[in-house]
């Protein structure tokens, strides 16, 4: 629940909202002399608008001192507040109920908005507005429904004109947890929508009250003593312009038409000072506002998506999401949900650890499982990653050319996956591409890969289901196949296997890095660590080092460079180069999927760097620490 700063703000907001609502409810039903439907109106609106609802209540409606309610609620602005309150209480309740139901049903956002409008209008008209009018004016329920229709229509249109864009932009925004009713953010967006809807609907409500077509606040007291022992209700309507003048006279100041106040109206009837053309014109403008509010957001966000399709996805800042961006694209680029993390590892845990097989007959059995982990790449910097066996990179699989190998892959990711054994000659059904050679492995399921490697050299394995996402989040590992016969010319005093990776880490969330807008990486790792937390290789002058570069990353070609003299390239993509084809270089471009085995000789003592030559890839979020960052490590050569 609490994974972003907004979540803590919302927790505080709703605690204040509940406290405010409790106070308003207590005060309304205990102290405030007004009709029950109005009491409920304020209670609901305070629930939705939190401290702002409380503010409106104490400033406009709460009886300041006994007997003063009639006088207190008289000003037009307060009457407008009251009128908006009983509109919003009904409309917002209908809208929120409809939004919850449609989100759970998985309907597209545009249908969502239409259902919300209809539910809000029905709720507002049939419950709050008509009941309120009935308690004000008497008459039958259906007479009041008819009378309330036009003012409710105008008010609802403006309300939704404010609320709809808030919902569209924020629910379909970067943090689409806002589409999911089980998230606090959903309720936060609803609250903000009601507040904006209230503000937009308020001027029309003031106009309708001034014109005598709506009532705002009124006083209803039980007289306990005197006339009747059972108690008589007396309703005091706050006076408003036009209420006594049938002529279509525009609103005079509300205080003007009455002096003294406290006039009693039982079954008070309203006469509107508004003309049909005036009403029609305002209704027309309200329809225009409604249309803009409902339709305009479709220019920017994809309202055809549903909460079920994308609800809960958190998108990287800067990602281009337009009105045509499909749900699949969003899910591909969405950040890892920190609540899916099942284990956390510090700098003391290494990746690329050798995985011991179990021997079953003549078969070597390896167990791999996938899960979401939190992995430390630098002191205080963690990524939420998809990992094989809880490590980045995944465990190193070592076997011998000609060995029978079985690898059981159990998927514990929140999505399907498969594994591809990059570069190997094997049966097609063991190759791994999802939907091509096999059905993807569902969460909780196991897939058994079995083959006999006929090649030898440097290989690697990686996810082949939503590769763009899953490999970028960490699903890769080295696969080193020893040859049947050792070739001395490929031997060295030291060996180091080097797996490259790019990460996108922003605001505490990890997104799959991609070479596209908003998804460019800002951290880079060698074997799951960024410099200065990368390994240091100790050597002596005269010794040789065999480096196996593996392009296990997705997005970039990394020109890998070693200081202190050239290396000899002896193998490419697992294939040993003929002696005549071997060559010397000091920089080699390692593209995604490529492997190079190079042998470097330590000629001079000292600290010699091995690093990517795209300078940005040797920074951590654009910061250099101790001379660099990211794809950089040190070969520490001592004299003899
Ligand atoms: Cu690079």
Coordinates of C-alpha atoms and ligand atoms in Angstrom, one line a residue:
X1 CA 0.0 0.0 0.0
X2 CA 2.7 2.5 1.0
X3 CA 5.2 2.6 -1.8
X4 CA 5.2 6.3 -2.8
X5 CA 5.1 9.6 -0.9
X6 CA 1.6 10.2 -2.1
X7 CA 0.4 7.1 -0.2
X8 CA 1.5 8.7 3.1
X9 CA -0.2 11.9 2.3
X10 CA -3.4 10.1 1.4
X11 CA -3.3 8.2 4.7
X12 CA -3.1 11.5 6.6
X13 CA -5.8 12.9 4.3
X14 CA -8.2 10.1 5.0
X15 CA -7.6 10.1 8.7
X16 CA -8.4 13.8 8.8
X17 CA -11.4 13.2 6.5
X18 CA -12.8 10.5 8.9
X19 CA -12.2 12.7 11.9
X20 CA -13.9 15.6 10.1
X21 CA -16.8 13.4 9.1
X22 CA -17.2 12.1 12.6
X23 CA -17.4 15.6 14.0
X24 CA -19.8 16.9 11.3
X25 CA -22.1 13.8 11.9
X26 CA -22.0 14.3 15.6
X27 CA -22.7 18.0 15.4
X28 CA -25.3 17.7 12.7
X29 CA -27.4 15.1 14.5
X30 CA -27.0 16.5 17.9
X31 CA -26.9 20.3 17.5
X32 CA -27.7 21.5 14.1
X33 CA -31.3 22.4 13.3
X34 CA -31.9 21.3 9.7
X35 CA -33.6 18.7 7.7
X36 CA -32.2 15.2 7.9
X37 CA -31.5 14.9 4.2
X38 CA -29.2 18.0 4.6
X39 CA -27.5 16.5 7.6
X40 CA -26.6 13.5 5.4
X41 CA -25.5 15.7 2.6
X42 CA -22.9 17.4 4.8
X43 CA -21.8 14.1 6.3
X44 CA -21.2 12.5 2.9
X45 CA -19.6 15.6 1.4
X46 CA -17.2 15.8 4.4
X47 CA -16.3 12.2 3.9
X48 CA -15.4 13.0 0.2
X49 CA -13.9 16.4 0.7
X50 CA -12.3 15.8 4.1
X51 CA -11.2 19.0 5.9
X52 CA -12.7 21.1 3.1
X53 CA -16.1 19.7 3.9
X54 CA -15.6 20.5 7.5
X55 CA -14.6 24.0 6.6
X56 CA -17.7 24.5 4.5
X57 CA -19.8 23.2 7.3
X58 CA -18.5 25.4 10.1
X59 CA -18.3 28.5 7.9
X60 CA -21.7 28.1 6.2
X61 CA -24.0 25.8 8.1
X62 CA -23.1 25.0 11.6
X63 CA -25.3 26.9 14.0
X64 CA -22.9 29.3 15.7
X65 CA -25.0 29.9 18.8
X66 CA -28.4 28.5 19.8
X67 CA -31.2 30.1 17.8
X68 CA -29.0 31.7 15.2
X69 CA -29.1 29.2 12.4
X70 CA -31.9 31.0 10.5
X71 CA -29.9 34.2 10.5
X72 CA -26.5 32.5 10.0
X73 CA -27.3 30.6 6.8
X74 CA -29.0 33.5 5.1
X75 CA -26.2 35.0 2.9
X76 CA -26.4 33.9 -0.8
X77 CA -22.9 32.3 -0.8
X78 CA -24.0 30.0 2.0
X79 CA -27.2 29.2 0.3
X80 CA -25.1 28.3 -2.8
X81 CA -22.9 26.1 -0.6
X82 CA -26.0 24.3 0.7
X83 CA -27.4 23.8 -2.8
X84 CA -24.1 22.5 -4.1
X85 CA -23.8 20.2 -1.0
X86 CA -27.0 18.4 -1.7
X87 CA -26.3 18.1 -5.3
X88 CA -22.7 16.8 -4.7
X89 CA -23.8 14.4 -2.0
X90 CA -26.1 12.6 -4.3
X91 CA -24.1 12.9 -7.5
X92 CA -20.7 12.0 -6.0
X93 CA -22.1 9.0 -4.2
X94 CA -23.6 7.7 -7.4
X95 CA -20.4 8.4 -9.3
X96 CA -18.1 6.8 -6.8
X97 CA -20.4 3.7 -6.5
X98 CA -20.4 3.4 -10.3
X99 CA -16.7 4.0 -10.6
X100 CA -16.0 1.2 -8.1
X101 CA -18.3 -1.3 -9.8
X102 CA -17.1 -0.5 -13.3
X103 CA -13.5 -0.7 -12.2
X104 CA -14.1 -4.1 -10.7
X105 CA -16.0 -5.3 -13.8
X106 CA -13.1 -4.2 -16.0
X107 CA -15.1 -1.8 -18.3
X108 CA -13.2 0.7 -20.5
X109 CA -12.7 4.1 -19.0
X110 CA -15.0 5.8 -21.5
X111 CA -17.9 3.5 -20.6
X112 CA -16.9 4.1 -17.0
X113 CA -17.5 7.8 -17.4
X114 CA -20.9 7.4 -19.0
X115 CA -22.1 5.0 -16.3
X116 CA -20.8 7.3 -13.7
X117 CA -22.7 10.2 -15.1
X118 CA -25.9 8.3 -15.3
X119 CA -25.5 6.8 -11.8
X120 CA -24.6 10.2 -10.4
X121 CA -27.5 11.9 -12.0
X122 CA -29.9 9.2 -10.9
X123 CA -28.6 9.2 -7.4
X124 CA -28.6 12.9 -7.1
X125 CA -32.0 13.4 -8.7
X126 CA -33.9 10.5 -7.1
X127 CA -32.4 10.7 -3.7
X128 CA -30.9 13.9 -2.5
X129 CA -32.5 16.5 -4.7
X130 CA -36.0 15.2 -4.7
X131 CA -36.0 14.2 -1.0
X132 CA -34.6 17.6 -0.1
X133 CA -37.2 19.4 -2.2
X134 CA -39.9 17.3 -0.8
X135 CA -39.0 18.1 2.8
X136 CA -38.8 21.8 1.7
X137 CA -42.0 22.1 -0.4
X138 CA -44.1 19.1 0.4
X139 CA -46.0 17.5 -2.5
X140 CA -45.5 14.0 -3.8
X141 CA -42.1 12.5 -4.4
X142 CA -42.7 12.4 -8.2
X143 CA -43.8 16.0 -8.4
X144 CA -40.5 16.9 -6.8
X145 CA -38.5 14.6 -9.1
X146 CA -40.1 16.5 -12.0
X147 CA -39.4 19.9 -10.4
X148 CA -35.9 19.0 -9.5
X149 CA -35.0 17.7 -12.9
X150 CA -33.7 20.9 -14.5
X151 CA -31.7 22.3 -11.6
X152 CA -30.3 18.9 -10.9
X153 CA -29.4 18.5 -14.6
X154 CA -27.5 21.7 -14.7
X155 CA -25.7 21.2 -11.5
X156 CA -24.8 17.6 -12.3
X157 CA -23.4 18.6 -15.7
X158 CA -21.1 21.1 -14.1
X159 CA -20.1 18.7 -11.3
X160 CA -19.2 16.0 -13.8
X161 CA -17.5 18.6 -16.1
X162 CA -15.1 19.1 -13.2
X163 CA -14.8 15.6 -11.9
X164 CA -14.4 13.7 -15.2
X165 CA -11.1 15.2 -16.3
X166 CA -9.6 14.7 -12.9
X167 CA -10.5 11.1 -13.0
X168 CA -9.4 10.6 -16.6
X169 CA -6.0 12.3 -16.3
X170 CA -5.1 11.0 -12.9
X171 CA -6.4 7.4 -13.3
X172 CA -4.8 7.0 -16.7
X173 CA -1.7 9.0 -15.6
X174 CA 1.7 7.7 -14.5
X175 CA 0.4 5.9 -11.4
X176 CA -2.5 3.7 -12.6
X177 CA -2.9 2.3 -9.1
X178 CA -5.5 5.1 -9.2
X179 CA -7.7 2.8 -11.3
X180 CA -7.8 0.2 -8.7
X181 CA -10.4 0.5 -5.9
X182 CA -8.2 -1.6 -3.6
X183 CA -5.6 1.3 -3.6
X184 CA -5.8 4.4 -1.5
X185 CA -4.9 6.4 -4.6
X186 CA -8.2 5.5 -6.2
X187 CA -10.0 7.1 -3.3
X188 CA -7.7 10.0 -3.3
X189 CA -8.5 10.7 -7.0
X190 CA -12.2 10.4 -6.2
X191 CA -11.8 12.9 -3.4
X192 CA -10.0 15.3 -5.6
X193 CA -12.6 14.8 -8.3
X194 CA -15.4 15.7 -5.9
X195 CA -13.6 18.8 -4.7
X196 CA -13.0 20.0 -8.3
X197 CA -16.6 19.1 -9.2
X198 CA -17.9 21.0 -6.2
X199 CA -15.9 24.1 -7.3
X200 CA -17.2 23.9 -10.9
X201 CA -20.8 23.3 -9.9
X202 CA -20.9 26.1 -7.2
X203 CA -21.4 29.1 -9.4
X204 CA -24.4 27.5 -11.2
X205 CA -25.9 26.6 -7.8
X206 CA -25.6 30.1 -6.6
X207 CA -27.4 31.3 -9.7
X208 CA -30.1 28.7 -9.3
X209 CA -30.6 29.6 -5.6
X210 CA -30.7 33.3 -6.4
X211 CA -33.2 32.7 -9.1
X212 CA -35.4 30.7 -6.8
X213 CA -35.1 27.4 -8.6
X214 CA -33.1 25.7 -5.9
X215 CA -33.0 25.8 -2.1
X216 CA -29.8 26.0 -0.2
X217 CA -29.9 25.7 3.5
X218 CA -32.8 25.8 5.8
X219 CA -33.7 25.5 9.4
X220 CA -35.9 22.9 10.8
X221 CA -36.6 22.9 14.5
X222 CA -38.5 20.7 16.8
X223 CA -40.5 22.8 19.2
X224 CA -40.5 20.8 22.4
X225 CA -42.6 22.9 24.7
X226 CA -45.7 25.0 24.3
X227 CA -47.9 24.1 21.4
X228 CA -47.7 20.3 21.3
X229 CA -46.3 17.8 23.6
X230 CA -45.2 15.6 20.7
X231 CA -43.2 18.3 19.1
X232 CA -43.9 20.2 16.0
X233 CA -41.6 20.7 13.1
X234 CA -41.1 24.1 11.9
X235 CA -39.2 24.8 8.8
X236 CA -37.6 28.1 8.2
X237 CA -36.4 28.7 4.7
X238 CA -33.7 31.2 4.3
X239 CA -35.1 33.9 2.1
X240 CA -33.8 34.3 -1.4
X241 CA -34.4 36.7 -4.2
X242 CA -37.3 36.0 -6.4
X243 CA -39.0 33.8 -3.8
X244 CA -41.8 36.2 -3.5
X245 CA -41.7 38.0 -6.8
X246 CA -43.1 35.9 -9.6
X247 CA -41.9 38.3 -12.2
X248 CA -38.6 37.3 -13.9
X249 CA -36.6 39.6 -12.0
X250 CA -32.9 38.8 -11.7
X251 CA -31.3 38.2 -8.4
X252 CA -31.4 40.9 -5.9
X253 CA -29.2 40.6 -2.8
X254 CA -30.8 37.8 -0.8
X255 CA -30.8 39.9 2.4
X256 CA -32.8 42.5 0.7
X257 CA -36.2 40.9 0.4
X258 CA -36.6 40.1 4.1
X259 CA -35.8 41.7 7.3
X260 CA -35.7 40.0 10.6
X261 CA -35.8 36.6 9.2
X262 CA -37.3 33.7 11.1
X263 CA -40.4 33.7 9.0
X264 CA -42.0 30.4 9.0
X265 CA -43.1 28.5 6.0
X266 CA -44.8 25.2 6.2
X267 CA -45.0 23.6 2.9
X268 CA -43.1 26.5 1.5
X269 CA -43.5 26.9 -2.2
X270 CA -40.9 28.3 -4.5
X271 CA -41.5 30.6 -7.4
X272 CA -38.7 30.9 -9.8
X273 CA -37.6 34.3 -11.1
X274 CA -35.8 32.6 -13.9
X275 CA -37.1 32.6 -17.5
X276 CA -37.1 29.6 -19.8
X277 CA -34.5 31.2 -22.2
X278 CA -32.2 31.9 -19.3
X279 CA -32.5 28.3 -18.1
X280 CA -32.1 26.9 -21.6
X281 CA -29.0 29.0 -22.1
X282 CA -27.4 27.9 -18.8
X283 CA -28.4 24.3 -19.5
X284 CA -26.7 24.6 -22.9
X285 CA -23.5 25.9 -21.4
X286 CA -23.6 23.1 -18.8
X287 CA -23.9 20.5 -21.6
X288 CA -21.0 22.1 -23.3
X289 CA -18.9 22.0 -20.1
X290 CA -19.9 18.4 -19.6
X291 CA -18.9 17.4 -23.1
X292 CA -15.5 19.1 -22.8
X293 CA -14.9 17.4 -19.4
X294 CA -15.9 14.0 -20.7
X295 CA -14.3 14.1 -24.2
X296 CA -11.3 16.4 -24.0
X297 CA -9.1 14.1 -22.0
X298 CA -9.4 11.5 -24.8
X299 CA -7.0 13.7 -26.7
X300 CA -4.3 12.8 -24.3
X301 CA -5.0 9.6 -22.6
X302 CA -6.3 6.2 -23.9
X303 CA -9.8 6.1 -22.4
X304 CA -10.4 2.7 -24.1
X305 CA -8.3 1.0 -21.4
X306 CA -9.9 -0.6 -18.4
X307 CA -8.8 -0.9 -14.8
X308 CA -8.5 -4.7 -15.3
X309 CA -6.1 -4.1 -18.2
X310 CA -3.7 -1.6 -16.6
X311 CA -4.9 -1.0 -13.1
X312 CA -1.9 -0.9 -10.7
X313 CA 0.7 -0.2 -13.4
X314 CA 3.2 2.5 -12.5
X315 CA 4.8 4.1 -15.5
X316 CA 8.3 5.7 -15.8
X317 CA 8.4 9.5 -15.7
X318 CA 9.0 10.7 -19.2
X319 CA 7.5 7.7 -21.0
X320 CA 5.4 8.9 -23.9
X321 CA 1.8 7.7 -23.3
X322 CA -0.6 9.0 -25.8
X323 CA -4.2 8.3 -26.6
X324 CA -3.2 5.2 -28.7
X325 CA -0.8 3.6 -26.3
X326 CA -2.1 0.1 -25.7
X327 CA -2.3 -1.6 -22.4
X328 CA 0.3 -4.1 -23.4
X329 CA 2.8 -1.3 -24.0
X330 CA 2.1 0.0 -20.5
X331 CA 2.4 -3.3 -18.8
X332 CA 5.7 -3.9 -20.7
X333 CA 7.2 -0.7 -19.3
X334 CA 5.6 -0.6 -15.9
X335 CA 7.7 -0.5 -12.8
X336 CA 8.2 -3.5 -10.6
X337 CA 5.7 -3.4 -7.8
X338 CA 7.7 -3.3 -4.6
X339 CA 5.0 -5.3 -2.9
X340 CA 5.9 -8.3 -5.1
X341 CA 9.5 -8.4 -3.6
X342 CA 10.0 -11.7 -1.7
X343 CA 13.6 -11.3 -0.7
X344 CA 16.2 -8.6 -0.1
X345 CA 19.9 -8.8 -0.6
X346 CA 22.7 -6.5 0.4
X347 CA 26.2 -6.1 -1.0
X348 CA 27.4 -9.2 0.8
X349 CA 25.4 -11.4 -1.6
X350 CA 26.9 -12.0 -5.0
X351 CA 25.3 -12.9 -8.3
X352 CA 26.7 -15.3 -10.9
X353 CA 27.4 -18.0 -8.3
X354 CA 28.1 -21.5 -9.5
X355 CA 25.0 -23.7 -9.3
X356 CA 25.8 -27.3 -8.3
X357 CA 23.8 -29.8 -10.3
X358 CA 22.1 -32.9 -8.8
X359 CA 23.2 -36.1 -10.6
X360 CA 20.3 -38.4 -11.6
X361 CA 21.7 -41.3 -13.5
X362 CA 23.7 -39.7 -16.3
X363 CA 21.7 -36.5 -16.2
X364 CA 22.9 -33.3 -14.5
X365 CA 19.8 -31.6 -13.0
X366 CA 19.8 -27.9 -12.3
X367 CA 16.9 -26.2 -10.4
X368 CA 16.1 -22.6 -11.5
X369 CA 13.3 -20.5 -10.1
X370 CA 12.3 -17.0 -10.9
X371 CA 11.1 -14.4 -8.4
X372 CA 11.0 -10.7 -7.6
X373 CA 13.8 -9.6 -5.3
X374 CA 15.4 -6.4 -4.1
X375 CA 19.0 -6.3 -5.1
X376 CA 21.7 -3.9 -4.0
X377 CA 23.9 -2.5 -6.8
X378 CA 25.6 0.2 -4.8
X379 CA 25.6 1.2 -1.1
X380 CA 22.1 2.4 -0.5
X381 CA 21.0 1.9 -4.1
X382 CA 18.7 -1.1 -4.7
X383 CA 16.8 -2.3 -7.7
X384 CA 13.6 -4.4 -7.6
X385 CA 14.5 -7.1 -10.1
X386 CA 13.3 -10.3 -11.7
X387 CA 15.9 -12.9 -10.7
X388 CA 16.9 -16.5 -11.2
X389 CA 17.5 -18.2 -7.8
X390 CA 17.5 -14.8 -6.0
X391 CA 20.6 -13.4 -7.6
X392 CA 21.6 -10.9 -10.3
X393 CA 23.0 -12.2 -12.6
X394 CA 21.3 -15.6 -12.3
X395 CA 23.5 -18.6 -11.2
X396 CA 26.3 -19.7 -13.4
X397 CA 25.6 -23.0 -15.1
X398 CA 28.6 -25.0 -15.9
X399 CA 28.6 -28.2 -17.7
X400 CA 30.8 -30.2 -20.0
X401 CA 30.3 -30.7 -23.8
X402 CA 28.3 -33.9 -24.3
X403 CA 26.9 -34.0 -20.8
X404 CA 23.1 -34.6 -20.6
X405 CA 21.6 -31.6 -18.8
X406 CA 18.1 -31.0 -17.4
X407 CA 17.1 -27.6 -16.1
X408 CA 13.8 -27.4 -14.1
X409 CA 12.5 -23.8 -14.3
X410 CA 9.8 -22.9 -11.7
X411 CA 8.2 -19.5 -12.3
X412 CA 7.3 -17.4 -9.3
X413 CA 7.0 -14.1 -11.1
X414 CA 3.7 -12.1 -11.2
X415 CA 3.7 -12.9 -15.0
X416 CA 4.5 -15.8 -17.3
X417 CA 8.1 -16.5 -18.4
X418 CA 10.3 -19.0 -20.4
X419 CA 14.0 -19.5 -20.6
X420 CA 16.1 -19.5 -23.8
X421 CA 19.6 -21.1 -24.0
X422 CA 21.3 -18.6 -26.2
X423 CA 23.4 -20.0 -29.0
X424 CA 22.9 -23.7 -28.3
X425 CA 22.2 -26.4 -30.8
X426 CA 19.3 -28.3 -29.2
X427 CA 15.8 -29.7 -29.8
X428 CA 13.4 -26.9 -31.0
X429 CA 11.0 -27.5 -28.1
X430 CA 13.8 -26.8 -25.6
X431 CA 14.7 -23.5 -27.2
X432 CA 12.4 -21.4 -25.1
X433 CA 10.7 -18.7 -27.2
X434 CA 7.2 -18.1 -25.7
X435 CA 4.3 -18.8 -28.0
X436 CA 6.7 -20.0 -30.7
X437 CA 8.2 -23.3 -29.3
X438 CA 6.3 -23.5 -26.0
X439 CA 3.5 -22.1 -24.0
X440 CA 4.8 -19.6 -21.4
X441 CA 5.3 -20.9 -17.9
X442 CA 2.5 -19.7 -15.6
X443 CA 3.2 -18.5 -12.1
X444 CA 3.7 -21.5 -9.9
X445 CA 4.3 -23.9 -12.8
X446 CA 7.5 -25.8 -13.7
X447 CA 8.9 -26.4 -17.2
X448 CA 11.6 -29.0 -17.8
X449 CA 14.3 -28.2 -20.3
X450 CA 16.5 -31.1 -21.3
X451 CA 19.3 -31.2 -23.9
X452 CA 22.9 -32.4 -24.5
X453 CA 25.2 -29.5 -25.4
X454 CA 27.3 -30.3 -28.4
X455 CA 29.2 -27.0 -28.4
X456 CA 31.6 -25.5 -25.9
X457 CA 32.5 -22.0 -24.8
X458 CA 30.9 -18.9 -23.4
X459 CA 27.1 -18.9 -23.6
X460 CA 24.2 -17.4 -21.5
X461 CA 20.6 -18.0 -20.8
X462 CA 17.8 -15.4 -20.5
X463 CA 14.0 -15.0 -20.4
X464 CA 12.3 -15.3 -23.8
X465 CA 8.8 -14.2 -22.7
X466 CA 8.4 -10.4 -22.8
X467 CA 12.1 -10.2 -23.2
X468 CA 12.0 -6.5 -23.5
X469 CA 10.8 -6.3 -20.0
X470 CA 12.0 -9.5 -18.2
X471 CA 15.6 -9.6 -19.4
X472 CA 15.9 -5.9 -18.7
X473 CA 14.7 -6.6 -15.1
X474 CA 17.4 -9.2 -14.5
X475 CA 16.5 -12.6 -16.0
X476 CA 19.8 -13.7 -17.4
X477 CA 22.8 -15.7 -16.4
X478 CA 26.1 -17.2 -17.7
X479 CA 26.3 -20.7 -19.1
X480 CA 29.9 -21.9 -19.5
X481 CA 30.5 -25.1 -21.4
X482 CA 33.8 -26.8 -21.0
X483 CA 35.2 -28.5 -24.1
X484 CA 35.9 -32.2 -24.1
X485 CA 39.5 -31.5 -24.8
X486 CA 41.3 -28.5 -23.2
X487 CA 43.0 -26.1 -25.6
X488 CA 46.0 -24.7 -23.8
X489 CA 46.0 -21.6 -26.1
X490 CA 42.7 -20.6 -24.5
X491 CA 44.0 -21.0 -20.9
X492 CA 44.9 -18.1 -18.6
X493 CA 46.1 -17.7 -15.1
X494 CA 42.9 -15.9 -14.1
X495 CA 39.3 -16.0 -15.5
X496 CA 36.6 -13.4 -15.1
X497 CA 33.1 -13.7 -16.6
X498 CA 31.5 -10.3 -17.1
X499 CA 27.7 -9.9 -17.6
X500 CA 26.5 -6.4 -18.6
X501 CA 23.2 -4.8 -17.6
X502 CA 21.3 -1.5 -17.8
X503 CA 18.8 -0.3 -15.2
X504 CA 16.2 2.4 -14.9
X505 CA 15.7 3.4 -11.3
X506 CA 13.6 6.5 -10.5
X507 CA 11.8 7.7 -7.4
X508 CA 12.4 4.3 -5.7
X509 CA 10.9 2.2 -8.5
X510 CA 12.7 0.0 -11.0
X511 CA 11.5 0.1 -14.6
X512 CA 12.8 -2.1 -17.4
X513 CA 15.4 0.0 -19.2
X514 CA 14.8 0.3 -22.9
X515 CA 16.3 2.4 -25.7
X516 CA 13.3 4.6 -26.0
X517 CA 11.8 7.8 -24.6
X518 CA 11.3 7.8 -20.8
X519 CA 13.0 4.3 -20.5
X520 CA 16.7 5.2 -20.9
X521 CA 18.8 3.6 -18.2
X522 CA 20.5 5.6 -15.5
X523 CA 22.4 2.8 -13.8
X524 CA 24.7 0.2 -15.3
X525 CA 26.1 -3.0 -13.7
X526 CA 28.8 -5.6 -14.2
X527 CA 27.6 -8.8 -12.5
X528 CA 24.9 -7.0 -10.7
X529 CA 27.1 -4.2 -9.2
X530 CA 27.9 -0.7 -10.3
X531 CA 31.4 0.8 -9.8
X532 CA 32.8 1.3 -7.2
X533 CA 31.0 -1.7 -5.9
X534 CA 32.2 -3.9 -8.8
X535 CA 34.8 -6.6 -8.2
X536 CA 38.5 -5.9 -8.3
X537 CA 40.7 -8.6 -10.0
X538 CA 44.0 -9.1 -8.2
X539 CA 46.9 -10.2 -10.5
X540 CA 50.7 -10.2 -10.7
X541 CA 52.8 -8.7 -13.4
X542 CA 53.3 -11.3 -16.2
X543 CA 50.1 -13.2 -15.4
X544 CA 47.3 -13.5 -17.9
X545 CA 43.6 -12.9 -17.5
X546 CA 40.8 -14.4 -19.6
X547 CA 37.7 -12.1 -19.6
X548 CA 34.5 -13.5 -21.0
X549 CA 32.4 -10.5 -22.0
X550 CA 28.6 -11.4 -22.2
X551 CA 26.2 -9.0 -23.8
X552 CA 23.4 -10.0 -21.4
X553 CA 22.0 -6.4 -21.5
X554 CA 19.1 -5.4 -23.8
X555 CA 19.7 -1.9 -25.0
X556 CA 23.2 -0.8 -25.9
X557 CA 26.4 -1.9 -27.6
X558 CA 29.1 -1.4 -24.9
X559 CA 32.6 -0.7 -26.2
X560 CA 34.6 -2.5 -23.5
X561 CA 38.1 -1.3 -23.0
X562 CA 41.0 -2.4 -20.9
X563 CA 43.8 0.0 -19.8
X564 CA 47.4 -0.9 -19.7
X565 CA 47.8 -2.7 -23.0
X566 CA 45.9 -4.7 -25.6
X567 CA 44.2 -8.0 -25.2
X568 CA 43.9 -10.8 -27.7
X569 CA 40.4 -11.8 -28.9
X570 CA 40.4 -15.7 -28.9
X571 CA 36.7 -16.6 -29.1
X572 CA 33.5 -15.0 -30.4
X573 CA 30.0 -16.2 -29.4
X574 CA 31.3 -19.4 -27.9
X575 CA 33.3 -20.3 -31.1
X576 CA 37.0 -20.5 -30.7
X577 CA 38.8 -18.4 -33.3
X578 CA 41.4 -20.1 -35.4
X579 CA 44.9 -18.9 -34.4
X580 CA 45.2 -17.0 -37.6
X581 CA 41.8 -15.3 -36.9
X582 CA 42.7 -14.1 -33.4
X583 CA 43.6 -10.5 -33.2
X584 CA 44.7 -7.8 -30.7
X585 CA 42.6 -4.9 -29.6
X586 CA 42.1 -2.7 -26.6
X587 CA 38.4 -2.0 -27.1
X588 CA 35.7 -4.4 -28.3
X589 CA 32.1 -3.7 -29.0
X590 CA 29.9 -6.0 -27.0
X591 CA 26.4 -5.9 -28.5
X592 CA 23.3 -7.5 -26.8
X593 CA 23.6 -11.3 -27.2
X594 CA 27.3 -11.2 -28.1
X595 CA 30.2 -12.9 -26.2
X596 CA 33.9 -12.3 -26.6
X597 CA 36.6 -14.2 -24.8
X598 CA 39.8 -12.1 -24.6
X599 CA 43.1 -12.7 -23.0
X600 CA 44.9 -9.8 -21.4
X601 CA 48.5 -9.9 -20.0
X602 CA 49.5 -7.7 -17.1
X603 CA 52.5 -5.9 -18.3
X604 CA 52.9 -3.3 -15.5
X605 CA 52.0 -3.1 -11.9
X606 CA 49.2 -0.8 -10.8
X607 CA 45.4 -0.3 -10.9
X608 CA 44.3 -0.9 -14.5
X609 CA 40.7 0.0 -15.5
X610 CA 38.3 -2.2 -17.4
X611 CA 35.3 -0.2 -18.5
X612 CA 32.7 0.7 -21.1
X613 CA 33.8 3.6 -23.3
X614 CA 30.5 5.2 -23.6
X615 CA 31.3 7.7 -20.8
X616 CA 27.8 8.0 -19.6
X617 CA 27.8 4.3 -18.9
X618 CA 30.5 4.8 -16.3
X619 CA 28.3 7.1 -14.1
X620 CA 25.7 6.2 -11.6
X621 CA 22.6 8.3 -12.2
X622 CA 25.1 10.8 -13.9
X623 CA 27.3 10.9 -10.8
X624 CA 31.0 9.8 -10.8
X625 CA 32.2 8.3 -7.5
X626 CA 35.9 7.5 -7.0
X627 CA 36.6 8.2 -10.7
X628 CA 33.6 6.7 -12.3
X629 CA 30.6 4.4 -11.9
X630 CA 28.5 1.8 -13.7
X631 CA 30.4 -0.3 -16.2
X632 CA 33.8 0.0 -14.7
X633 CA 36.1 -2.3 -12.6
X634 CA 39.7 -2.5 -11.6
X635 CA 42.4 -5.0 -12.3
X636 CA 44.9 -4.6 -9.5
X637 CA 48.3 -5.7 -10.7
X638 CA 51.1 -6.2 -8.1
X639 CA 54.8 -6.4 -9.0
X640 CA 55.8 -10.0 -9.3
Ligands
LIG1 CU1 28.4 1.0 -22.4

